Structure formats: C-alpha cells, structure tokens
PDB file of C-alpha atoms in Angstrom:
ATOM      1  CA  MET A 168       7.888 -30.229  31.683  1.00 60.00           C
ATOM      2  CA  ILE A 169      11.158 -30.794  30.730  1.00 65.00           C
ATOM      3  CA  GLN A 170      11.249 -34.597  30.590  1.00 59.00           C
ATOM      4  CA  LEU A 171       8.263 -34.132  29.109  1.00 63.00           C
ATOM      5  CA  PHE A 172       9.687 -32.366  25.971  1.00 54.00           C
ATOM      6  CA  PHE A 173      13.438 -34.301  25.807  1.00 56.00           C
ATOM      7  CA  LEU A 174      10.804 -37.340  25.020  1.00 63.00           C
ATOM      8  CA  VAL A 175       9.255 -34.618  22.191  1.00 60.00           C
ATOM      9  CA  ARG A 176      12.368 -34.160  20.871  1.00 63.00           C
ATOM     10  CA  ILE A 177      13.116 -37.993  21.289  1.00 69.00           C
ATOM     11  CA  GLY A 178       9.963 -39.219  19.736  1.00 63.00           C
ATOM     12  CA  PHE A 179      10.439 -37.056  16.375  1.00 55.00           C
ATOM     13  CA  GLU A 180      13.545 -37.975  15.798  1.00 64.00           C
ATOM     14  CA  LEU A 181      12.859 -41.245  15.539  1.00 63.00           C
ATOM     15  CA  THR A 182      10.719 -40.659  12.257  1.00 71.00           C
ATOM     16  CA  SER A 183      11.512 -39.100   8.798  1.00 65.00           C
ATOM     17  CA  TYR A 184      11.067 -35.401  10.072  1.00 55.00           C
ATOM     18  CA  GLU A 185      14.177 -35.435  12.790  1.00 63.00           C
ATOM     19  CA  SER A 186      13.361 -32.128  14.797  1.00 64.00           C
ATOM     20  CA  ALA A 187      10.388 -30.462  15.444  1.00 56.00           C
ATOM     21  CA  HIS A 188      11.470 -27.763  13.229  1.00 52.00           C
ATOM     22  CA  ASN A 189      11.465 -29.868  10.413  1.00 55.00           C
ATOM     23  CA  TYR A 190       8.261 -30.823  11.002  1.00 49.00           C
ATOM     24  CA  ILE A 191       6.520 -27.108  11.288  1.00 49.00           C
ATOM     25  CA  TYR A 192       8.428 -26.477   7.943  1.00 49.00           C
ATOM     26  CA  ILE A 193       7.870 -29.313   6.241  1.00 49.00           C
ATOM     27  CA  VAL A 194       3.924 -30.381   7.415  1.00 47.00           C
ATOM     28  CA  LEU A 195       2.979 -26.245   7.617  1.00 46.00           C
ATOM     29  CA  GLN A 196       5.284 -24.018   6.657  1.00 51.00           C
ATOM     30  CA  THR A 197       5.851 -25.103   3.191  1.00 51.00           C
ATOM     31  CA  PRO A 198       2.527 -25.678   2.393  1.00 49.00           C
ATOM     32  CA  LEU A 199       1.499 -22.417   3.602  1.00 50.00           C
ATOM     33  CA  MET A 200       4.128 -20.850   1.126  1.00 54.00           C
ATOM     34  CA  GLY A 201       2.987 -22.787  -1.618  1.00 55.00           C
ATOM     35  CA  VAL A 202      -0.237 -21.198  -1.529  1.00 59.00           C
ATOM     36  CA  GLY A 203       1.210 -17.517  -0.821  1.00 64.00           C
ATOM     37  CA  ASN A 204       3.205 -17.648  -3.825  1.00 75.00           C
ATOM     38  CA  SER A 205       0.517 -17.132  -6.295  1.00 84.00           C
ATOM     39  CA  LEU A 206      -0.948 -13.848  -7.548  1.00 88.00           C
ATOM     40  CA  GLY A 207      -4.226 -14.691  -5.893  1.00 87.00           C
ATOM     41  CA  ALA A 208      -2.331 -14.514  -2.667  1.00 86.00           C
ATOM     42  CA  GLN A 209      -1.753 -10.859  -3.780  1.00 90.00           C
ATOM     43  CA  ILE A 210      -4.285 -10.328  -4.341  1.00 91.00           C
ATOM     44  CA  VAL A 211      -6.471 -10.730  -1.738  1.00 89.00           C
ATOM     45  CA  TYR A 212      -3.275  -9.594   0.430  1.00 90.00           C
ATOM     46  CA  VAL A 213      -3.338  -5.883  -0.622  1.00 92.00           C
ATOM     47  CA  VAL A 214      -7.323  -5.729  -0.976  1.00 92.00           C
ATOM     48  CA  SER A 215      -8.048  -6.464   2.537  1.00 90.00           C
ATOM     49  CA  SER A 216      -5.406  -4.600   3.216  1.00 91.00           C
ATOM     50  CA  SER A 217      -7.514  -1.657   1.784  1.00 93.00           C
ATOM     51  CA  VAL A 218     -10.867  -2.648   2.772  1.00 92.00           C
ATOM     52  CA  PHE A 219      -9.663  -2.881   6.888  1.00 91.00           C
ATOM     53  CA  TRP A 220      -7.969   0.773   5.972  1.00 92.00           C
ATOM     54  CA  PHE A 221     -11.644   2.169   5.081  1.00 91.00           C
ATOM     55  CA  PHE A 222     -12.312   1.176   8.435  1.00 90.00           C
ATOM     56  CA  GLY A 223      -9.989   2.799  10.183  1.00 88.00           C
ATOM     57  CA  ILE A 224      -8.110  -0.144  10.399  1.00 87.00           C
ATOM     58  CA  ASN A 225      -4.047  -0.656   9.759  1.00 88.00           C
ATOM     59  CA  GLY A 226      -4.622  -2.895   7.196  1.00 86.00           C
ATOM     60  CA  PRO A 227      -0.862  -3.888   6.867  1.00 86.00           C
ATOM     61  CA  ALA A 228      -1.130  -4.377  10.491  1.00 84.00           C
ATOM     62  CA  VAL A 229      -3.582  -6.998  10.330  1.00 85.00           C
ATOM     63  CA  THR A 230      -2.909  -9.376   6.821  1.00 86.00           C
ATOM     64  CA  ASN A 231       1.034  -9.636   7.635  1.00 85.00           C
ATOM     65  CA  SER A 232      -0.067 -11.041  10.896  1.00 80.00           C
ATOM     66  CA  VAL A 233      -0.440 -13.965   8.569  1.00 79.00           C
ATOM     67  CA  PHE A 234       1.386 -13.097   5.896  1.00 84.00           C
ATOM     68  CA  PHE A 235       4.401 -11.903   6.558  1.00 83.00           C
ATOM     69  CA  PRO A 236       5.970 -14.964   7.383  1.00 81.00           C
ATOM     70  CA  ILE A 237       5.524 -16.549   4.177  1.00 84.00           C
ATOM     71  CA  PHE A 238       6.564 -13.124   1.902  1.00 87.00           C
ATOM     72  CA  ARG A 239       9.874 -13.173   4.795  1.00 86.00           C
ATOM     73  CA  THR A 240      10.267 -16.793   3.854  1.00 85.00           C
ATOM     74  CA  LEU A 241      10.112 -16.680   0.307  1.00 88.00           C
ATOM     75  CA  SER A 242      12.484 -13.326   0.598  1.00 90.00           C
ATOM     76  CA  ILE A 243      15.391 -14.984   2.353  1.00 90.00           C
ATOM     77  CA  GLU A 244      14.886 -18.135  -0.233  1.00 90.00           C
ATOM     78  CA  ASN A 245      15.707 -15.466  -3.109  1.00 92.00           C
ATOM     79  CA  LEU A 246      18.279 -14.051  -1.916  1.00 93.00           C
ATOM     80  CA  ALA A 247      20.158 -17.091  -0.808  1.00 92.00           C
ATOM     81  CA  ALA A 248      20.315 -17.855  -4.518  1.00 93.00           C
ATOM     82  CA  PHE A 249      21.108 -14.545  -5.026  1.00 92.00           C
ATOM     83  CA  GLU A 250      24.228 -14.594  -2.760  1.00 90.00           C
ATOM     84  CA  ALA A 251      24.876 -17.530  -4.496  1.00 92.00           C
ATOM     85  CA  GLY A 252      24.628 -16.685  -7.874  1.00 91.00           C
ATOM     86  CA  LEU A 253      21.600 -19.001  -8.574  1.00 92.00           C
ATOM     87  CA  PRO A 254      18.454 -18.400 -10.092  1.00 92.00           C
ATOM     88  CA  LEU A 255      16.095 -16.160  -8.243  1.00 92.00           C
ATOM     89  CA  PRO A 256      13.738 -18.802  -7.111  1.00 91.00           C
ATOM     90  CA  HIS A 257       9.988 -16.290  -6.862  1.00 89.00           C
ATOM     91  CA  ILE A 258       8.230 -13.518  -7.696  1.00 91.00           C
ATOM     92  CA  TYR A 259       6.024 -13.133  -4.645  1.00 90.00           C
ATOM     93  CA  THR A 260       8.701 -11.583  -2.080  1.00 90.00           C
ATOM     94  CA  GLY A 261       7.992  -9.317   0.517  1.00 89.00           C
ATOM     95  CA  GLN A 262       9.619  -7.032  -1.597  1.00 92.00           C
ATOM     96  CA  PHE A 263       6.638  -7.409  -4.252  1.00 92.00           C
ATOM     97  CA  VAL A 264       4.616  -6.759  -1.759  1.00 90.00           C
ATOM     98  CA  ASP A 265       6.072  -3.178  -0.316  1.00 90.00           C
ATOM     99  CA  LEU A 266       7.625  -1.881  -3.664  1.00 93.00           C
ATOM    100  CA  PHE A 267       5.035  -2.726  -6.676  1.00 94.00           C
ATOM    101  CA  GLN A 268       2.086  -3.086  -4.939  1.00 93.00           C
ATOM    102  CA  THR A 269       1.597  -0.096  -3.116  1.00 92.00           C
ATOM    103  CA  PHE A 270       3.602   3.617  -3.591  1.00 94.00           C
ATOM    104  CA  GLY A 271       2.935   6.404  -0.739  1.00 91.00           C
ATOM    105  CA  GLY A 272       1.242   4.066   1.239  1.00 90.00           C
ATOM    106  CA  GLY A 273      -2.116   2.069   1.409  1.00 90.00           C
ATOM    107  CA  GLY A 274      -3.917   2.424  -1.789  1.00 92.00           C
ATOM    108  CA  SER A 275      -0.801   3.451  -3.613  1.00 94.00           C
ATOM    109  CA  THR A 276      -2.083   6.974  -2.926  1.00 94.00           C
ATOM    110  CA  LEU A 277       0.544   8.575  -3.825  1.00 95.00           C
ATOM    111  CA  SER A 278      -0.836   8.824  -7.205  1.00 95.00           C
ATOM    112  CA  LEU A 279      -3.980  10.458  -5.626  1.00 95.00           C
ATOM    113  CA  VAL A 280      -1.662  13.335  -3.424  1.00 96.00           C
ATOM    114  CA  ILE A 281       0.383  14.191  -6.876  1.00 95.00           C
ATOM    115  CA  LEU A 282      -3.416  15.127  -8.440  1.00 95.00           C
ATOM    116  CA  MET A 283      -4.509  16.587  -5.250  1.00 94.00           C
ATOM    117  CA  MET A 284      -1.724  18.979  -5.528  1.00 93.00           C
ATOM    118  CA  MET A 285      -1.426  19.628  -9.235  1.00 93.00           C
ATOM    119  CA  VAL A 286      -5.662  19.200 -10.741  1.00 93.00           C
ATOM    120  CA  CYS A 287      -8.123  19.867  -7.793  1.00 91.00           C
ATOM    121  CA  LYS A 288      -9.772  23.388  -6.625  1.00 91.00           C
ATOM    122  CA  SER A 289     -10.349  22.911  -3.555  1.00 90.00           C
ATOM    123  CA  GLN A 290      -8.307  24.895  -0.920  1.00 91.00           C
ATOM    124  CA  ARG A 291      -9.131  21.899   1.220  1.00 90.00           C
ATOM    125  CA  ILE A 292      -7.497  19.266  -0.763  1.00 92.00           C
ATOM    126  CA  ARG A 293      -4.902  21.286  -2.215  1.00 93.00           C
ATOM    127  CA  LYS A 294      -3.341  22.152   1.018  1.00 92.00           C
ATOM    128  CA  LEU A 295      -3.821  18.472   2.330  1.00 93.00           C
ATOM    129  CA  GLY A 296      -1.785  17.558  -1.063  1.00 92.00           C
ATOM    130  CA  ASN A 297       0.880  19.981  -0.444  1.00 93.00           C
ATOM    131  CA  LEU A 298       1.837  18.876   3.294  1.00 92.00           C
ATOM    132  CA  SER A 299       1.136  14.973   2.570  1.00 92.00           C
ATOM    133  CA  ILE A 300       3.459  14.770  -1.190  1.00 93.00           C
ATOM    134  CA  VAL A 301       6.858  14.664   0.866  1.00 93.00           C
ATOM    135  CA  PRO A 302       5.663  11.627   4.096  1.00 91.00           C
ATOM    136  CA  GLY A 303       3.963  10.743   0.578  1.00 92.00           C
ATOM    137  CA  ILE A 304       7.287   9.729  -1.000  1.00 92.00           C
ATOM    138  CA  PHE A 305       8.548   7.937   2.084  1.00 92.00           C
ATOM    139  CA  GLY A 306       4.814   5.191   2.335  1.00 90.00           C
ATOM    140  CA  ILE A 307       3.079   7.658   5.259  1.00 90.00           C
ATOM    141  CA  ASN A 308      -0.014   8.605   4.033  1.00 90.00           C
ATOM    142  CA  GLU A 309      -1.848   8.331   7.769  1.00 90.00           C
ATOM    143  CA  PRO A 310      -2.900  12.598   6.976  1.00 91.00           C
ATOM    144  CA  ILE A 311      -4.452  11.491   3.349  1.00 92.00           C
ATOM    145  CA  ILE A 312      -6.523   8.362   5.459  1.00 93.00           C
ATOM    146  CA  PHE A 313      -7.593  10.241   7.995  1.00 92.00           C
ATOM    147  CA  GLY A 314      -7.873  13.950   6.688  1.00 90.00           C
ATOM    148  CA  LEU A 315      -9.184  13.735   3.653  1.00 90.00           C
ATOM    149  CA  PRO A 316     -10.678  10.988   4.575  1.00 91.00           C
ATOM    150  CA  ILE A 317     -10.209   7.792   2.503  1.00 92.00           C
ATOM    151  CA  VAL A 318     -12.238   6.158   5.954  1.00 92.00           C
ATOM    152  CA  LEU A 319     -15.990   5.325   5.627  1.00 91.00           C
ATOM    153  CA  ASN A 320     -15.352   7.801   2.296  1.00 92.00           C
ATOM    154  CA  PRO A 321     -17.762   6.104  -0.711  1.00 90.00           C
ATOM    155  CA  ILE A 322     -16.236   7.711  -3.169  1.00 91.00           C
ATOM    156  CA  MET A 323     -12.822   7.074  -2.701  1.00 93.00           C
ATOM    157  CA  ILE A 324     -12.755   3.298  -1.404  1.00 93.00           C
ATOM    158  CA  ILE A 325     -12.914   1.961  -5.685  1.00 94.00           C
ATOM    159  CA  PRO A 326      -9.942   3.392  -6.005  1.00 95.00           C
ATOM    160  CA  PHE A 327      -8.126   3.443  -2.950  1.00 95.00           C
ATOM    161  CA  ILE A 328      -8.884  -0.493  -4.143  1.00 95.00           C
ATOM    162  CA  GLY A 329      -8.366  -0.572  -7.630  1.00 95.00           C
ATOM    163  CA  VAL A 330      -5.498   1.178  -7.819  1.00 96.00           C
ATOM    164  CA  PRO A 331      -3.299  -1.441  -5.795  1.00 95.00           C
ATOM    165  CA  PHE A 332      -5.313  -4.180  -7.154  1.00 96.00           C
ATOM    166  CA  VAL A 333      -3.476  -2.848 -10.822  1.00 96.00           C
ATOM    167  CA  ASN A 334      -0.185  -2.441  -9.653  1.00 96.00           C
ATOM    168  CA  THR A 335      -0.625  -6.179  -8.602  1.00 95.00           C
ATOM    169  CA  VAL A 336      -1.365  -7.324 -11.762  1.00 96.00           C
ATOM    170  CA  LEU A 337       0.256  -5.702 -13.934  1.00 96.00           C
ATOM    171  CA  SER A 338       4.337  -6.453 -11.285  1.00 95.00           C
ATOM    172  CA  ALA A 339       3.049  -9.760 -11.731  1.00 94.00           C
ATOM    173  CA  ILE A 340       3.008  -9.784 -15.761  1.00 95.00           C
ATOM    174  CA  ALA A 341       5.905  -8.163 -15.833  1.00 95.00           C
ATOM    175  CA  PHE A 342       7.646 -10.346 -13.547  1.00 95.00           C
ATOM    176  CA  GLU A 343       5.801 -13.435 -14.546  1.00 92.00           C
ATOM    177  CA  THR A 344       7.019 -12.538 -18.321  1.00 93.00           C
ATOM    178  CA  GLY A 345      10.378 -11.660 -17.842  1.00 91.00           C
ATOM    179  CA  PHE A 346      10.135  -8.026 -18.747  1.00 94.00           C
ATOM    180  CA  LEU A 347      11.200  -7.984 -14.914  1.00 94.00           C
ATOM    181  CA  PRO A 348      14.686  -9.475 -12.968  1.00 94.00           C
ATOM    182  CA  TYR A 349      12.671 -10.872 -10.141  1.00 94.00           C
ATOM    183  CA  THR A 350      13.192  -9.491  -6.574  1.00 93.00           C
ATOM    184  CA  ASN A 351      16.656 -10.718  -5.497  1.00 92.00           C
ATOM    185  CA  GLY A 352      15.427 -10.688  -1.614  1.00 89.00           C
ATOM    186  CA  VAL A 353      18.074  -7.501   0.079  1.00 87.00           C
ATOM    187  CA  ALA A 354      15.760  -6.221   2.729  1.00 83.00           C
ATOM    188  CA  LEU A 355      14.802  -2.917   1.738  1.00 87.00           C
ATOM    189  CA  PRO A 356      13.166  -0.777   4.175  1.00 86.00           C
ATOM    190  CA  TRP A 357       9.522  -0.354   2.752  1.00 84.00           C
ATOM    191  CA  ALA A 358       9.883   3.826   3.122  1.00 87.00           C
ATOM    192  CA  THR A 359      12.260   3.734   0.570  1.00 89.00           C
ATOM    193  CA  PRO A 360      11.336   5.807  -2.236  1.00 91.00           C
ATOM    194  CA  LEU A 361      10.269   5.179  -5.893  1.00 90.00           C
ATOM    195  CA  GLY A 362      12.776   4.342  -8.267  1.00 91.00           C
ATOM    196  CA  PHE A 363      15.666   4.016  -6.119  1.00 92.00           C
ATOM    197  CA  SER A 364      13.706   0.942  -4.453  1.00 93.00           C
ATOM    198  CA  GLY A 365      12.861  -0.984  -8.007  1.00 92.00           C
ATOM    199  CA  TYR A 366      16.909  -0.215  -9.080  1.00 94.00           C
ATOM    200  CA  LEU A 367      18.284  -1.650  -5.758  1.00 93.00           C
ATOM    201  CA  SER A 368      15.502  -4.413  -5.119  1.00 92.00           C
ATOM    202  CA  THR A 369      16.166  -5.700  -8.777  1.00 93.00           C
ATOM    203  CA  GLY A 370      19.367  -4.140 -10.002  1.00 91.00           C
ATOM    204  CA  SER A 371      17.595  -2.881 -13.027  1.00 92.00           C
ATOM    205  CA  MET A 372      16.764   0.593 -14.340  1.00 95.00           C
ATOM    206  CA  LYS A 373      13.534  -1.396 -16.142  1.00 95.00           C
ATOM    207  CA  ALA A 374      12.442  -1.390 -12.710  1.00 95.00           C
ATOM    208  CA  ALA A 375      12.308   2.128 -12.031  1.00 95.00           C
ATOM    209  CA  ILE A 376      11.126   3.022 -14.599  1.00 96.00           C
ATOM    210  CA  PHE A 377       8.030   0.438 -14.636  1.00 96.00           C
ATOM    211  CA  GLN A 378       7.780   2.138 -10.787  1.00 96.00           C
ATOM    212  CA  VAL A 379       7.214   5.509 -12.479  1.00 96.00           C
ATOM    213  CA  ILE A 380       4.956   4.305 -15.083  1.00 96.00           C
ATOM    214  CA  LEU A 381       2.323   2.165 -12.311  1.00 96.00           C
ATOM    215  CA  VAL A 382       1.995   5.709 -10.398  1.00 96.00           C
ATOM    216  CA  ALA A 383       0.817   7.689 -13.647  1.00 96.00           C
ATOM    217  CA  LEU A 384      -1.556   4.732 -14.476  1.00 96.00           C
ATOM    218  CA  GLY A 385      -2.742   4.996 -10.541  1.00 96.00           C
ATOM    219  CA  CYS A 386      -3.135   8.832 -11.317  1.00 96.00           C
ATOM    220  CA  LEU A 387      -5.591   7.874 -14.132  1.00 96.00           C
ATOM    221  CA  VAL A 388      -7.532   5.795 -11.870  1.00 96.00           C
ATOM    222  CA  TYR A 389      -7.869   8.454  -9.231  1.00 96.00           C
ATOM    223  CA  TYR A 390      -8.647  11.108 -11.421  1.00 96.00           C
ATOM    224  CA  PRO A 391     -12.391  10.669 -11.429  1.00 95.00           C
ATOM    225  CA  PHE A 392     -12.742   9.859  -8.648  1.00 95.00           C
ATOM    226  CA  ILE A 393     -10.637  13.229  -6.906  1.00 94.00           C
ATOM    227  CA  LYS A 394     -12.583  15.172  -8.937  1.00 94.00           C
ATOM    228  CA  VAL A 395     -15.476  14.304  -7.512  1.00 93.00           C
ATOM    229  CA  LEU A 396     -14.548  14.732  -4.649  1.00 93.00           C
ATOM    230  CA  ASP A 397     -13.067  18.560  -4.981  1.00 92.00           C
ATOM    231  CA  LYS A 398     -16.029  19.612  -6.511  1.00 92.00           C
ATOM    232  CA  ASN A 399     -18.040  18.850  -3.352  1.00 91.00           C
ATOM    233  CA  TYR A 400     -15.489  20.232  -1.394  1.00 91.00           C
ATOM    234  CA  LEU A 401     -15.390  23.563  -3.344  1.00 91.00           C
ATOM    235  CA  LYS A 402     -18.773  23.544  -3.825  1.00 90.00           C
ATOM    236  CA  ASP A 403     -18.969  24.158   0.122  1.00 87.00           C
ATOM    237  CA  GLU A 404     -16.055  26.521   0.501  1.00 85.00           C
ATOM    238  CA  GLN A 405     -18.483  28.472  -2.145  1.00 85.00           C
ATOM    239  CA  SER A 406     -21.136  28.408   0.325  1.00 82.00           C
ATOM    240  CA  ASN A 407     -19.044  28.868   3.296  1.00 74.00           C
ATOM    241  CA  THR A 408     -17.049  32.071   2.030  1.00 66.00           C
ATOM    242  CA  GLU A 409     -20.923  33.185   1.140  1.00 55.00           C
ATOM    243  CA  GLU A 410     -22.316  33.188   4.333  1.00 57.00           C
ATOM    244  CA  ASP A 411     -19.110  34.313   5.753  1.00 55.00           C
ATOM    245  CA  GLU A 412     -20.366  37.027   3.846  1.00 51.00           C
ATOM    246  CA  LEU A 413     -23.514  38.102   4.987  1.00 47.00           C
ATOM    247  CA  GLU A 414     -22.240  37.549   8.853  1.00 55.00           C
ATOM    248  CA  ASP A 415     -20.342  40.560   8.055  1.00 54.00           C
ATOM    249  CA  ILE A 416     -23.344  42.834   7.304  1.00 48.00           C
ATOM    250  CA  SER A 417     -24.662  44.736   9.911  1.00 51.00           C
ATOM    251  CA  PHE A 418     -26.776  47.681  10.322  1.00 43.00           C
ATOM    252  CA  GLU A 419     -23.937  50.202  11.018  1.00 55.00           C
ATOM    253  CA  ASP A 420     -23.589  49.602   6.835  1.00 53.00           C
ATOM    254  CA  LEU A 421     -26.056  50.743   5.973  1.00 45.00           C
ATOM    255  CA  SER A 422     -27.169  54.669   5.205  1.00 53.00           C
ATOM    256  CA  MET A 423     -29.937  57.289   3.973  1.00 49.00           C
ATOM    257  CA  GLU A 424     -28.600  56.638   0.723  1.00 54.00           C
ATOM    258  CA  ASP A 425     -28.945  53.097   0.530  1.00 44.00           C
ATOM    259  CA  LEU A 426     -32.846  52.963   1.531  1.00 45.00           C
TER     260      LEU A 426
END
C-alpha cells in the first residue's frame, strides 16, 4: 500500500499539478468556491436550511456538510488579505452566513421572539417569548422551533423562509455596493450577539446598525403571521377557560333560590 501511494505521488510530481493537494484544490475546490461565492449559492443555502428546519431537521447540520468547506476557505482568504493589509477579495464568507443572514437562529427568529413578547396576547406565546429571548440573543432558537412550533406549521413557514431570504439579498446589496466593508475573516463564534458581531466582523459601526435594521424589517415580515397564530391560540385558551369554569360547577353550588 505504501508503494502504491508513493507511485501516486511520483505521478503527480510529473504533472503541472505537482501534488495531489494541488490537484484537488485546482480541479475540485476552486470551481466549487466559484459557485459558492455567489448570491445564488447563498440563497440556496439559507432557503434549504429553513426548509429542513420546517421538517424538524437541523438545517445547517445538513447544508454545512456541502457549503461549510467553501465558506471556510473564502473566510481564510479574506483573513489572509486582512492581515497583509490587502483589499478583501470575497463577500460571501462564513461571517456573512453566520452574522448577516439570520439573527437568533434559523429563520432569523429573533424578530419573531421580540413580537411574541411585545404584541401577542396569548399567554402561551408570551411566556414562550419571555423564555426564549435570552437564548435567542445568542442564536439559540430550539424553544421556538419546537415550542411554538415552527415545525410543520403552515402559518409560520412563509416568514421563516422569507426573513432570511430578505436578509441575504439586502446584505448582498449592502456589501456589493460598498455601503458596508467586507467581512475581515476573523473567526467570531456564531453566537456573538447582534451589533457586536457586525462591528467586529467588519470594523464598521454601520454594519452593527445595519443588523438592527434587518431585525426590525424581520419584525414587519413576521408580524401578520404571528398575529394569526396568536389569534388562534388565544381563542383556544379562552375556550379552555370556559370549559374549566363549567367543570367547576357542581350540585353543591345550587340552592332553592336558584330554582
């Protein structure tokens, strides 16, 4: 076996690729990076992730198996350029994905949690919102995914896909037009809170403010859908309350005056 790999290595050295690593990079990775470094690839990534979540599957865990090596490589190239003081080459890095597509987890549900706390009347939704706000700030939204739920919920699937889609397109425009500086490739944790992540990844306060604007726009998109769900849950809660009151009535409560 050692002899076989030695012969393979000699074979690559006789070509213009010089090594198997260069061959893989030039023939496979470079074309994939070209495809991944585009708005179309970002839309496919974020929409696929949301669709998987809708069916109860961790979306990024599936899509990252294909896209993460591409985004990671683009981030590394931006970081190398940043450290060398050169112009940053790429827009669609891992930082773009983690810090400008979604806020509060898949579906960009931080906007949704804010609405659940502020405008919903259903006790079920308000209490879940209060419990979910702190995890949501750090990008954890499983309580919303499975508690609201988002999974197999036909009312919420539209904004759950639509808000990340809008974030991706608007962020792409902001970076493409030069309104925001490119991400510097510094490996920030995906759980870095809103505002801090925008500033640290670009060095610009405009990016932090832009993130806040995206969350506000997300609230506008989520609003009509969560209000429909809130109305349905509130009706169920009122119905359950009336049933409980009827169950509390017994013959002991009756008197001759009632007859």
